[in-house]
CSV table of C-alpha atoms and ligand atoms in Angstrom, one decimal:
chain,number,residue,atom,x,y,z
A,1,MET,CA,17.2,12.8,26.0
A,2,PRO,CA,15.4,11.7,22.2
A,3,PHE,CA,11.9,10.8,22.2
A,4,PRO,CA,10.2,14.3,22.4
A,5,LYS,CA,7.2,15.5,25.2
A,6,ASP,CA,4.5,14.3,24.0
A,7,PHE,CA,5.8,10.9,22.8
A,8,LEU,CA,3.0,8.2,21.7
A,9,TRP,CA,3.8,4.5,23.6
A,10,GLY,CA,2.2,2.9,22.0
A,11,ALA,CA,0.5,-0.8,20.6
A,12,SER,CA,-0.5,-2.4,17.9
A,13,SER,CA,-3.7,-4.9,17.5
A,14,ALA,CA,-5.9,-6.5,14.8
A,15,ALA,CA,-9.4,-6.8,14.1
A,16,TYR,CA,-10.0,-10.4,13.0
A,17,GLN,CA,-6.6,-11.5,14.6
A,18,VAL,CA,-7.9,-11.1,18.5
A,19,GLU,CA,-11.5,-10.5,18.3
A,20,GLY,CA,-13.4,-13.3,17.9
A,21,ALA,CA,-17.6,-13.3,17.4
A,22,TYR,CA,-17.0,-14.5,14.2
A,23,LEU,CA,-20.9,-14.4,13.0
A,24,GLU,CA,-22.5,-12.3,16.2
A,25,ASP,CA,-24.6,-8.7,16.2
A,26,GLY,CA,-25.3,-9.0,13.2
A,27,LYS,CA,-21.3,-9.5,11.1
A,28,LYS,CA,-20.9,-11.5,8.8
A,29,GLU,CA,-17.9,-13.1,6.5
A,30,SER,CA,-14.6,-11.7,5.7
A,31,ILE,CA,-13.1,-13.6,3.7
A,32,TRP,CA,-10.4,-15.1,5.9
A,33,ASP,CA,-13.2,-16.2,8.4
A,34,HIS,CA,-14.4,-17.5,5.8
A,35,PHE,CA,-11.5,-19.5,4.8
A,36,SER,CA,-9.1,-20.2,8.0
A,37,HIS,CA,-12.6,-22.5,7.4
A,38,GLU,CA,-11.1,-24.6,4.9
A,39,PRO,CA,-8.8,-27.3,5.5
A,40,GLY,CA,-5.1,-26.5,5.5
A,41,ARG,CA,-5.2,-23.5,5.5
A,42,ILE,CA,-3.9,-21.9,8.6
A,43,VAL,CA,-1.3,-25.1,11.1
A,44,HIS,CA,-3.3,-27.1,13.3
A,45,GLY,CA,-6.5,-25.9,11.8
A,46,GLU,CA,-6.9,-22.9,14.0
A,47,THR,CA,-9.6,-19.7,12.9
A,48,GLY,CA,-10.4,-16.4,14.1
A,49,ASP,CA,-13.8,-17.4,15.7
A,50,ILE,CA,-13.3,-16.7,19.1
A,51,ALA,CA,-9.0,-16.0,18.9
A,52,CYS,CA,-8.7,-13.6,22.5
A,53,ASP,CA,-12.6,-12.8,22.7
A,54,HIS,CA,-11.3,-9.5,22.8
A,55,TYR,CA,-15.4,-8.2,21.3
A,56,HIS,CA,-16.9,-9.6,24.5
A,57,ARG,CA,-13.4,-9.4,27.3
A,58,TRP,CA,-12.0,-5.6,25.3
A,59,ARG,CA,-13.2,-3.4,29.1
A,60,GLU,CA,-10.7,-5.7,30.7
A,61,ASP,CA,-8.8,-5.5,27.9
A,62,VAL,CA,-8.7,-1.4,28.0
A,63,ALA,CA,-7.8,-2.3,32.0
A,64,LEU,CA,-4.9,-3.9,31.4
A,65,MET,CA,-3.6,-0.9,28.3
A,66,LYS,CA,-3.7,1.6,31.4
A,67,LYS,CA,-2.6,-0.7,33.1
A,68,ILE,CA,0.6,-0.3,31.0
A,69,GLY,CA,0.6,3.2,30.8
A,70,LEU,CA,0.0,3.2,27.3
A,71,LYS,CA,-0.9,6.5,25.4
A,72,SER,CA,-1.9,5.1,22.2
A,73,TYR,CA,-4.1,2.0,20.9
A,74,ARG,CA,-3.4,1.1,17.1
A,75,PHE,CA,-6.5,-1.3,16.7
A,76,SER,CA,-8.2,-2.2,13.2
A,77,ILE,CA,-12.2,-2.5,11.7
A,78,SER,CA,-13.4,-5.3,11.0
A,79,TRP,CA,-15.5,-4.2,7.2
A,80,ALA,CA,-18.0,-6.9,7.8
A,81,ARG,CA,-19.1,-6.0,11.5
A,82,VAL,CA,-20.4,-2.5,10.1
A,83,LEU,CA,-20.8,-3.4,7.6
A,84,PRO,CA,-22.3,-7.2,7.0
A,85,ASP,CA,-22.3,-6.9,2.9
A,86,GLY,CA,-19.9,-4.5,2.7
A,87,ILE,CA,-21.8,-2.9,0.9
A,88,GLY,CA,-25.2,-0.9,1.8
A,89,ARG,CA,-27.1,-2.1,5.1
A,90,VAL,CA,-24.4,-0.8,7.9
A,91,ASN,CA,-25.1,-2.2,11.1
A,92,GLU,CA,-25.3,-0.9,13.9
A,93,LYS,CA,-24.6,-3.1,16.5
A,94,GLY,CA,-20.6,-3.1,14.5
A,95,LEU,CA,-20.4,0.8,14.9
A,96,GLN,CA,-21.3,0.2,18.2
A,97,PHE,CA,-18.7,-1.7,19.3
A,98,TYR,CA,-16.0,0.6,18.1
A,99,SER,CA,-17.5,3.6,19.6
A,100,ASP,CA,-17.9,2.0,23.2
A,101,LEU,CA,-14.8,0.2,22.8
A,102,VAL,CA,-12.9,4.6,21.7
A,103,ASP,CA,-14.8,6.0,24.9
A,104,ALA,CA,-13.3,3.8,27.2
A,105,LEU,CA,-9.7,4.3,25.7
A,106,LEU,CA,-10.2,7.7,26.3
A,107,GLU,CA,-11.4,7.4,29.9
A,108,ALA,CA,-8.1,5.4,30.3
A,109,GLY,CA,-5.5,8.0,28.6
A,110,ILE,CA,-6.1,6.5,25.8
A,111,GLU,CA,-5.0,7.3,22.4
A,112,PRO,CA,-7.3,5.6,19.5
A,113,MET,CA,-5.8,5.5,16.7
A,114,VAL,CA,-8.1,3.5,13.9
A,115,THR,CA,-6.9,1.8,10.6
A,116,LEU,CA,-9.6,1.4,8.2
A,117,TYR,CA,-8.6,-2.3,6.6
A,118,HIS,CA,-5.9,-4.8,8.4
A,119,TRP,CA,-7.0,-7.6,5.4
A,120,ASP,CA,-10.0,-9.3,6.6
A,121,LEU,CA,-12.1,-7.7,3.1
A,122,PRO,CA,-16.2,-8.6,3.5
A,123,GLN,CA,-16.5,-12.2,2.1
A,124,ALA,CA,-20.1,-10.6,0.2
A,125,LEU,CA,-17.1,-7.9,-1.7
A,126,TYR,CA,-14.7,-11.1,-2.5
A,127,GLU,CA,-17.1,-13.1,-3.9
A,128,GLN,CA,-17.7,-9.4,-6.4
A,129,GLY,CA,-14.2,-10.3,-7.8
A,130,GLY,CA,-12.9,-8.1,-4.6
A,131,TRP,CA,-9.8,-6.0,-5.4
A,132,LYS,CA,-10.4,-6.8,-8.9
A,133,ASN,CA,-13.7,-5.4,-9.6
A,134,PRO,CA,-13.4,-1.6,-10.5
A,135,ASP,CA,-15.6,-0.1,-8.4
A,136,SER,CA,-13.6,-1.4,-4.8
A,137,PRO,CA,-12.0,1.9,-4.4
A,138,LYS,CA,-16.0,3.5,-4.1
A,139,TRP,CA,-16.5,0.6,-1.5
A,140,PHE,CA,-14.7,1.4,0.6
A,141,GLU,CA,-14.7,5.6,0.5
A,142,ALA,CA,-18.3,4.5,1.4
A,143,TYR,CA,-16.6,2.4,3.5
A,144,ALA,CA,-14.8,5.0,5.5
A,145,ARG,CA,-17.3,7.4,5.3
A,146,VAL,CA,-19.4,5.0,7.7
A,147,VAL,CA,-17.2,5.0,9.5
A,148,ALA,CA,-15.6,8.2,9.8
A,149,ARG,CA,-18.7,9.8,10.8
A,150,ARG,CA,-19.3,7.8,13.5
A,151,LEU,CA,-15.8,8.5,15.2
A,152,SER,CA,-13.5,11.2,14.4
A,153,ASP,CA,-15.7,12.8,16.9
A,154,ARG,CA,-13.1,11.5,18.6
A,155,VAL,CA,-10.5,9.5,17.1
A,156,LYS,CA,-7.6,11.3,15.8
A,157,ARG,CA,-5.6,9.6,14.3
A,158,TRP,CA,-6.0,7.4,11.0
A,159,ILE,CA,-4.9,4.8,8.2
A,160,THR,CA,-6.2,3.9,5.6
A,161,PHE,CA,-4.4,0.1,4.4
A,162,ASN,CA,-2.6,-1.8,6.3
A,163,GLU,CA,0.7,-4.2,4.7
A,164,PRO,CA,-0.5,-4.1,0.7
A,165,GLN,CA,2.9,-5.5,0.7
A,166,MET,CA,0.9,-9.0,2.1
A,167,PHE,CA,-2.6,-8.2,1.6
A,168,ILE,CA,-2.0,-7.8,-2.4
A,169,GLY,CA,1.5,-9.1,-2.7
A,170,LEU,CA,0.8,-12.3,-0.4
A,171,GLY,CA,-2.7,-12.5,-0.5
A,172,LEU,CA,-3.8,-12.1,-4.4
A,173,GLN,CA,0.3,-12.8,-6.0
A,174,ILE,CA,2.4,-15.3,-4.6
A,175,GLY,CA,-1.2,-17.2,-2.7
A,176,ALA,CA,-0.1,-17.8,1.4
A,177,MET,CA,-2.6,-16.2,2.9
A,178,ALA,CA,-6.7,-15.4,2.1
A,179,PRO,CA,-8.0,-15.5,-0.5
A,180,PHE,CA,-4.5,-16.9,-1.5
A,181,GLU,CA,-5.0,-16.4,-5.6
A,182,GLN,CA,-1.9,-16.4,-7.7
A,183,ASN,CA,-2.9,-14.1,-10.6
A,184,ASP,CA,-0.7,-13.2,-13.4
A,185,GLU,CA,0.6,-9.7,-13.5
A,186,ASP,CA,-1.6,-7.8,-15.9
A,187,THR,CA,-4.2,-8.6,-12.5
A,188,VAL,CA,-1.7,-7.9,-9.7
A,189,LEU,CA,-1.3,-3.9,-11.7
A,190,ARG,CA,-4.9,-4.1,-12.0
A,191,ILE,CA,-5.6,-4.4,-8.2
A,192,SER,CA,-2.7,-1.8,-7.7
A,193,ARG,CA,-4.4,0.9,-9.6
A,194,HIS,CA,-7.6,-0.5,-7.2
A,195,PHE,CA,-5.8,0.2,-4.3
A,196,TYR,CA,-3.7,3.6,-5.4
A,197,LEU,CA,-7.3,4.8,-5.9
A,198,ALA,CA,-9.1,3.3,-2.8
A,199,HIS,CA,-6.2,5.2,-0.3
A,200,GLY,CA,-6.6,7.7,-2.9
A,201,ARG,CA,-10.4,7.7,-1.9
A,202,ALA,CA,-10.5,6.9,2.0
A,203,VAL,CA,-8.7,10.1,2.4
A,204,SER,CA,-11.2,12.3,0.9
A,205,ALA,CA,-13.8,10.8,2.8
A,206,LEU,CA,-11.6,11.4,6.1
A,207,ARG,CA,-11.0,14.6,5.4
A,208,GLN,CA,-14.7,15.3,4.6
A,209,GLU,CA,-16.4,12.9,7.4
A,210,GLY,CA,-13.7,14.7,9.3
A,211,LYS,CA,-15.6,16.5,12.7
A,212,GLN,CA,-12.2,17.6,13.8
A,213,PRO,CA,-9.0,17.9,11.7
A,214,LEU,CA,-8.3,14.2,11.0
A,215,MET,CA,-4.3,12.3,10.8
A,216,ILE,CA,-4.2,10.2,8.4
A,217,GLY,CA,-1.5,7.4,7.2
A,218,MET,CA,-1.1,4.4,6.0
A,219,ALA,CA,0.7,1.3,7.4
A,220,PRO,CA,2.9,-0.5,4.8
A,221,THR,CA,6.0,-2.7,5.4
A,222,GLY,CA,8.5,-3.5,3.1
A,223,ASP,CA,12.2,-4.7,2.4
A,224,VAL,CA,14.2,-2.8,4.2
A,225,PRO,CA,18.1,-4.1,3.4
A,226,LEU,CA,20.1,-3.4,5.6
A,227,PRO,CA,24.1,-1.6,5.1
A,228,ARG,CA,26.5,-3.8,5.2
A,229,SER,CA,29.1,-0.9,7.5
A,230,ASN,CA,28.2,2.4,8.3
A,231,SER,CA,30.3,4.2,5.1
A,232,PRO,CA,28.3,6.3,2.7
A,233,GLU,CA,28.5,3.6,-0.6
A,234,ASP,CA,27.6,0.8,1.9
A,235,VAL,CA,23.8,3.3,2.9
A,236,GLU,CA,23.8,4.2,-0.4
A,237,ALA,CA,23.7,1.0,-1.9
A,238,ALA,CA,20.9,-0.5,1.4
A,239,ARG,CA,18.9,2.5,0.6
A,240,LYS,CA,18.7,2.2,-3.2
A,241,ALA,CA,17.7,-1.8,-2.2
A,242,SER,CA,15.0,-0.6,-0.1
A,243,PHE,CA,13.4,0.7,-2.2
A,244,ALA,CA,13.7,-1.2,-5.5
A,245,VAL,CA,11.8,-2.7,-8.0
A,246,LEU,CA,11.7,-5.6,-8.4
A,247,PRO,CA,10.9,-8.1,-11.2
A,248,GLY,CA,8.2,-10.4,-9.5
A,249,ALA,CA,9.2,-8.7,-6.0
A,250,TYR,CA,8.0,-5.2,-6.4
A,251,THR,CA,4.1,-5.9,-4.8
A,252,LEU,CA,6.9,-6.9,-1.5
A,253,GLY,CA,8.8,-3.9,-1.9
A,254,ASN,CA,8.4,-0.3,-0.3
A,255,SER,CA,8.2,2.6,-3.3
A,256,TRP,CA,5.7,-0.1,-5.5
A,257,TRP,CA,3.3,1.1,-3.0
A,258,ALA,CA,4.7,4.5,-1.6
A,259,ASP,CA,6.2,6.3,-4.4
A,260,PRO,CA,2.4,7.1,-6.1
A,261,ILE,CA,1.0,8.2,-2.4
A,262,PHE,CA,3.6,9.7,-1.6
A,263,LEU,CA,5.4,11.3,-4.2
A,264,GLY,CA,3.0,11.1,-6.8
A,265,ARG,CA,5.0,9.2,-9.1
A,266,PHE,CA,5.4,5.7,-10.4
A,267,SER,CA,10.0,5.2,-9.8
A,268,SER,CA,12.1,5.6,-12.9
A,269,GLU,CA,12.9,1.2,-12.0
A,270,ALA,CA,9.0,0.8,-12.4
A,271,GLU,CA,9.2,2.4,-15.4
A,272,ALA,CA,11.7,0.8,-16.7
A,273,LEU,CA,10.3,-2.4,-16.0
A,274,PHE,CA,5.8,-2.2,-16.4
A,275,GLY,CA,6.5,0.9,-19.7
A,276,ASN,CA,2.6,1.9,-21.0
A,277,ARG,CA,1.7,-1.1,-18.7
A,278,LEU,CA,1.3,1.0,-15.9
A,279,PRO,CA,-1.6,2.1,-13.7
A,280,ARG,CA,-2.8,5.5,-16.5
A,281,PHE,CA,-4.6,8.6,-14.3
A,282,THR,CA,-5.8,11.7,-15.0
A,283,ARG,CA,-4.4,14.5,-13.7
A,284,GLU,CA,-7.3,14.3,-10.8
A,285,GLU,CA,-7.5,10.6,-9.7
A,286,TRP,CA,-3.2,11.5,-9.2
A,287,ASP,CA,-3.6,14.4,-6.8
A,288,MET,CA,-6.4,12.5,-4.7
A,289,ILE,CA,-3.9,9.6,-4.5
A,290,ALA,CA,-0.7,11.6,-4.0
A,291,GLN,CA,-2.9,14.3,-1.0
A,292,PRO,CA,-0.3,14.8,2.0
A,293,LEU,CA,-1.3,12.7,4.7
A,294,ASP,CA,0.5,13.7,7.5
A,295,PHE,CA,2.9,10.4,9.3
A,296,TYR,CA,4.5,7.5,7.0
A,297,GLY,CA,3.6,4.7,9.6
A,298,PHE,CA,5.9,1.0,9.2
A,299,ASN,CA,5.8,-1.6,10.5
A,300,VAL,CA,9.3,-2.8,11.2
A,301,TYR,CA,10.5,-6.3,12.7
A,302,GLN,CA,14.1,-7.2,10.4
A,303,GLY,CA,16.0,-6.2,7.9
A,304,ALA,CA,16.2,-8.0,4.9
A,305,VAL,CA,18.3,-9.7,2.8
A,306,SER,CA,19.9,-7.9,-0.4
A,307,TYR,CA,18.0,-9.6,-3.5
A,308,PRO,CA,19.9,-11.6,-5.1
A,309,ALA,CA,20.0,-14.1,-1.2
A,310,PRO,CA,23.8,-14.7,-1.0
A,311,GLN,CA,25.0,-18.3,-2.3
A,312,ASP,CA,26.3,-18.9,1.9
A,313,GLY,CA,23.2,-20.0,3.0
A,314,TYR,CA,23.0,-17.6,5.3
A,315,GLN,CA,20.6,-14.2,4.6
A,316,GLU,CA,23.3,-10.9,4.9
A,317,ASP,CA,22.9,-10.5,8.3
A,318,ALA,CA,22.6,-13.5,9.6
A,319,TYR,CA,25.0,-15.8,10.9
A,320,GLN,CA,26.2,-19.8,12.5
A,321,GLY,CA,23.9,-19.3,15.7
A,322,SER,CA,22.9,-15.9,15.2
A,323,PRO,CA,20.0,-14.6,17.1
A,324,LYS,CA,16.7,-15.0,16.0
A,325,THR,CA,12.8,-15.1,16.9
A,326,THR,CA,9.9,-18.0,16.9
A,327,LEU,CA,9.2,-17.4,13.4
A,328,ASP,CA,13.0,-18.2,12.2
A,329,TRP,CA,13.2,-13.8,11.5
A,330,ASN,CA,16.3,-12.1,12.3
A,331,VAL,CA,16.8,-10.1,15.3
A,332,THR,CA,18.1,-7.0,13.4
A,333,PRO,CA,17.5,-3.9,15.3
A,334,GLU,CA,19.8,-1.3,13.1
A,335,VAL,CA,17.3,-1.0,11.0
A,336,MET,CA,14.9,0.2,13.8
A,337,TYR,CA,17.5,3.3,13.1
A,338,TYR,CA,18.0,2.7,9.4
A,339,ALA,CA,14.0,2.1,8.2
A,340,PRO,CA,12.9,6.2,9.7
A,341,LYS,CA,16.4,8.0,8.2
A,342,PHE,CA,15.7,6.3,4.5
A,343,PHE,CA,11.5,7.2,5.1
A,344,TYR,CA,11.2,10.4,5.9
A,345,GLU,CA,15.1,11.1,3.2
A,346,ARG,CA,12.7,10.2,0.9
A,347,TYR,CA,9.1,11.0,1.5
A,348,GLY,CA,10.1,13.8,4.0
A,349,LYS,CA,6.8,13.2,6.7
A,350,PRO,CA,7.7,12.9,10.3
A,351,ILE,CA,7.5,8.7,11.4
A,352,MET,CA,4.7,6.8,13.2
A,353,ILE,CA,6.2,3.2,13.9
A,354,THR,CA,2.9,1.2,13.3
A,355,GLU,CA,4.5,-1.9,14.9
A,356,ASN,CA,7.3,-3.9,16.0
A,357,GLY,CA,7.3,-7.2,18.1
A,358,MET,CA,8.9,-10.6,17.7
A,359,ALA,CA,6.7,-13.5,18.4
A,360,GLY,CA,8.4,-15.5,21.7
A,361,MET,CA,8.2,-19.0,23.3
A,362,ASP,CA,5.9,-17.9,26.1
A,363,TRP,CA,4.7,-19.4,28.6
A,364,VAL,CA,3.7,-19.2,32.6
A,365,SER,CA,5.7,-20.0,34.5
A,366,LEU,CA,5.5,-22.0,37.6
A,367,ASP,CA,5.1,-19.0,40.0
A,368,GLY,CA,2.6,-17.2,37.6
A,369,HIS,CA,4.3,-14.6,35.7
A,370,VAL,CA,5.2,-14.9,32.2
A,371,HIS,CA,9.1,-14.4,32.3
A,372,ASP,CA,10.6,-13.6,28.2
A,373,MET,CA,13.5,-11.5,28.6
A,374,GLN,CA,14.5,-12.1,25.5
A,375,ARG,CA,11.8,-9.8,24.0
A,376,ILE,CA,12.9,-7.0,26.7
A,377,ASP,CA,15.6,-7.2,25.0
A,378,PHE,CA,14.8,-7.0,22.1
A,379,LEU,CA,12.3,-3.8,22.3
A,380,HIS,CA,15.2,-2.0,24.1
A,381,ARG,CA,17.7,-2.6,21.6
A,382,TYR,CA,15.5,-1.8,18.9
A,383,LEU,CA,13.9,1.4,21.1
A,384,LEU,CA,17.9,1.7,21.7
A,385,SER,CA,17.4,2.3,18.1
A,386,LEU,CA,14.7,4.7,17.6
A,387,GLY,CA,16.1,6.8,19.8
A,388,LYS,CA,19.5,7.1,17.3
A,389,ALA,CA,17.4,8.1,14.8
A,390,ILE,CA,15.6,10.8,16.5
A,391,GLU,CA,19.0,11.8,17.5
A,392,ASP,CA,19.2,12.1,13.9
A,393,GLY,CA,17.1,14.4,13.3
A,394,VAL,CA,14.2,12.0,12.1
A,395,PRO,CA,10.8,13.2,13.3
A,396,VAL,CA,9.1,10.3,15.3
A,397,LEU,CA,6.2,10.6,15.9
A,398,GLY,CA,4.9,7.3,18.1
A,399,TYR,CA,6.0,3.0,18.5
A,400,HIS,CA,3.2,1.1,18.5
A,401,HIS,CA,4.5,-2.6,19.9
A,402,TRP,CA,3.0,-5.5,18.2
A,403,SER,CA,1.1,-5.8,19.5
A,404,ILE,CA,-1.0,-5.6,23.4
A,405,MET,CA,-2.0,-9.5,23.1
A,406,ASP,CA,-0.8,-12.8,21.9
A,407,ASN,CA,-3.7,-13.5,18.9
A,408,LEU,CA,-3.5,-15.4,16.4
A,409,GLU,CA,-0.6,-15.1,13.7
A,410,TRP,CA,-2.7,-15.3,10.7
A,411,SER,CA,-2.2,-19.1,8.7
A,412,ARG,CA,0.2,-19.7,11.4
A,413,GLY,CA,-2.2,-19.9,13.3
A,414,TYR,CA,-1.4,-19.6,17.7
A,415,ASP,CA,1.6,-21.4,18.4
A,416,PRO,CA,3.2,-17.9,18.1
A,417,ARG,CA,2.8,-15.5,20.8
A,418,PHE,CA,3.8,-11.7,19.6
A,419,GLY,CA,1.9,-10.7,22.9
A,420,LEU,CA,2.9,-8.0,26.2
A,421,ILE,CA,-0.2,-9.7,26.9
A,422,TYR,CA,-0.1,-13.6,27.4
A,423,VAL,CA,-3.4,-14.9,26.4
A,424,ASP,CA,-4.5,-18.8,27.6
A,425,TYR,CA,-7.1,-20.3,25.3
A,426,ARG,CA,-8.8,-22.3,26.2
A,427,THR,CA,-9.7,-20.4,29.8
A,428,GLN,CA,-9.1,-16.4,27.7
A,429,LYS,CA,-7.5,-15.7,30.9
A,430,ARG,CA,-4.8,-12.9,29.6
A,431,THR,CA,-1.8,-12.5,32.0
A,432,LEU,CA,1.4,-9.1,31.8
A,433,LYS,CA,3.9,-11.0,31.2
A,434,ASP,CA,7.3,-8.9,32.6
A,435,SER,CA,7.8,-6.9,29.2
A,436,ALA,CA,4.6,-5.4,29.9
A,437,ALA,CA,6.0,-4.2,33.1
A,438,TRP,CA,9.1,-3.2,31.5
A,439,TYR,CA,7.9,-1.3,29.2
A,440,ALA,CA,5.4,0.3,31.4
A,441,ARG,CA,8.4,2.0,33.2
A,442,VAL,CA,10.1,2.5,28.8
A,443,ILE,CA,6.5,4.6,29.6
A,444,GLN,CA,7.0,6.4,32.8
A,445,THR,CA,10.1,7.5,32.3
A,446,ASN,CA,9.6,8.3,28.6
A,447,GLY,CA,12.5,6.3,27.3
A,448,GLU,CA,14.7,7.2,30.4
A,449,ASN,CA,15.1,4.1,31.3
A,450,LEU,CA,16.8,3.2,28.3
A,451,TYR,CA,19.9,4.3,28.8
A,452,ALA,CA,19.9,3.3,32.4
A,453,HIS,CA,22.0,0.3,31.3
A,454,GLU,CA,25.0,2.6,29.9
A,455,HIS,CA,26.2,4.1,33.7
A,456,ASP,CA,26.2,0.3,35.2
A,457,GLU,CA,28.8,-0.3,33.7
R,1,NOJ,C1,2.2,-8.0,10.1
R,1,NOJ,C2,0.3,-7.8,10.1
R,1,NOJ,O1,0.0,-5.7,10.3
R,1,NOJ,C3,0.5,-8.4,11.6
R,1,NOJ,O2,-0.6,-8.3,11.0
R,1,NOJ,C4,1.4,-9.5,11.7
R,1,NOJ,O3,0.6,-10.4,13.1
R,1,NOJ,C5,2.7,-9.0,12.7
R,1,NOJ,N1,2.4,-7.5,11.4
R,1,NOJ,C6,3.5,-10.4,13.0
R,1,NOJ,O4,3.6,-10.9,11.5
């Protein structure tokens, strides 16, 4: 069996997508609270004001996680809940919420994994320029310190940032996510500079404040184009494309964010594209940015199309009638083999799958159950690919399904359902989907049942 004994079978969520209670117990607005209230930002005018009401229902949610048998739960901290103005005054009630959650998880035998930043910048900091402000790395460091002081006695695994590709690429360059800005290239380069420094400062803060040796990583996403065949040439071409720095799309790629952090330098492609416009750092700054991390986290969903987009009307991995999720994302299990392999080979760190899953058209059937057969098959195929990567020598520490429960899919609202747990937003009733029961079996057998179908044939 490829999955190691202590493999972290988990699931993920993020504060804004599940918590609700958006102005409760001293919390102030984040940019997502703020912008979701502007007309036209989220479909149907939906917001995260209530979401899954996880802020009040976390005990029930932890009980369901225990029922599934999760070994790890990845969640994010709402910065504006802990520091309502982003800096300065600490909101004890906000911290207490996370501290109680951590206790309940540990009691249920579930390892907490904390993401510090899953896109919900405090609005107060946004009003001071947000990530454009040269002080932003210091703000983030101070926030990391507060959280680490309070939780690091019990939380061992930490993630600084979730998907810079999305909150910077889509949020601050393309304008499709909060704060919906389109900035020019010089500004994006400046924001990138602040990002690297913020990450480095937060890692230092976590290591200094950690009450035990911590395992720290990041959770990027990024395009991984799949090889056309498994010939060495095609695999090399896919690898090269996976680390490309593309004019106009570099913020959506992998190496723009990961090379400075994991290799301590920009790639030659980035050098060629930007020359002396690249962010410059002192030796000390480089050392801080690139200080060793413990794993390479990755959010993986679908194989990417290679650029330029093909002319036949289909992306490379698609064909007439090919399988897709309700968000129109291609079902391409091979990406769960190639992504861990490519990242391990380039960065040399164990891989942590921090997200993977699919949006389905789930509803409660007449019999009261949610029969999400497609999610089961999706999960089965992707996990077999992950097993194959492990068999080929890639060290993989864990797999976190996105998501533990249906939640707010950002600008797409509540229609795409990603959860193992179904949420009826009118009543907040939770129902474990069939996939939850199936995943429970995977966890129980440490992946052995994934291979049972092979014996049926
Ligand atoms: C990436 C993000 O981290 C998460 O917030 C989002 O809901 C899922 N992927 C699905 O799009």
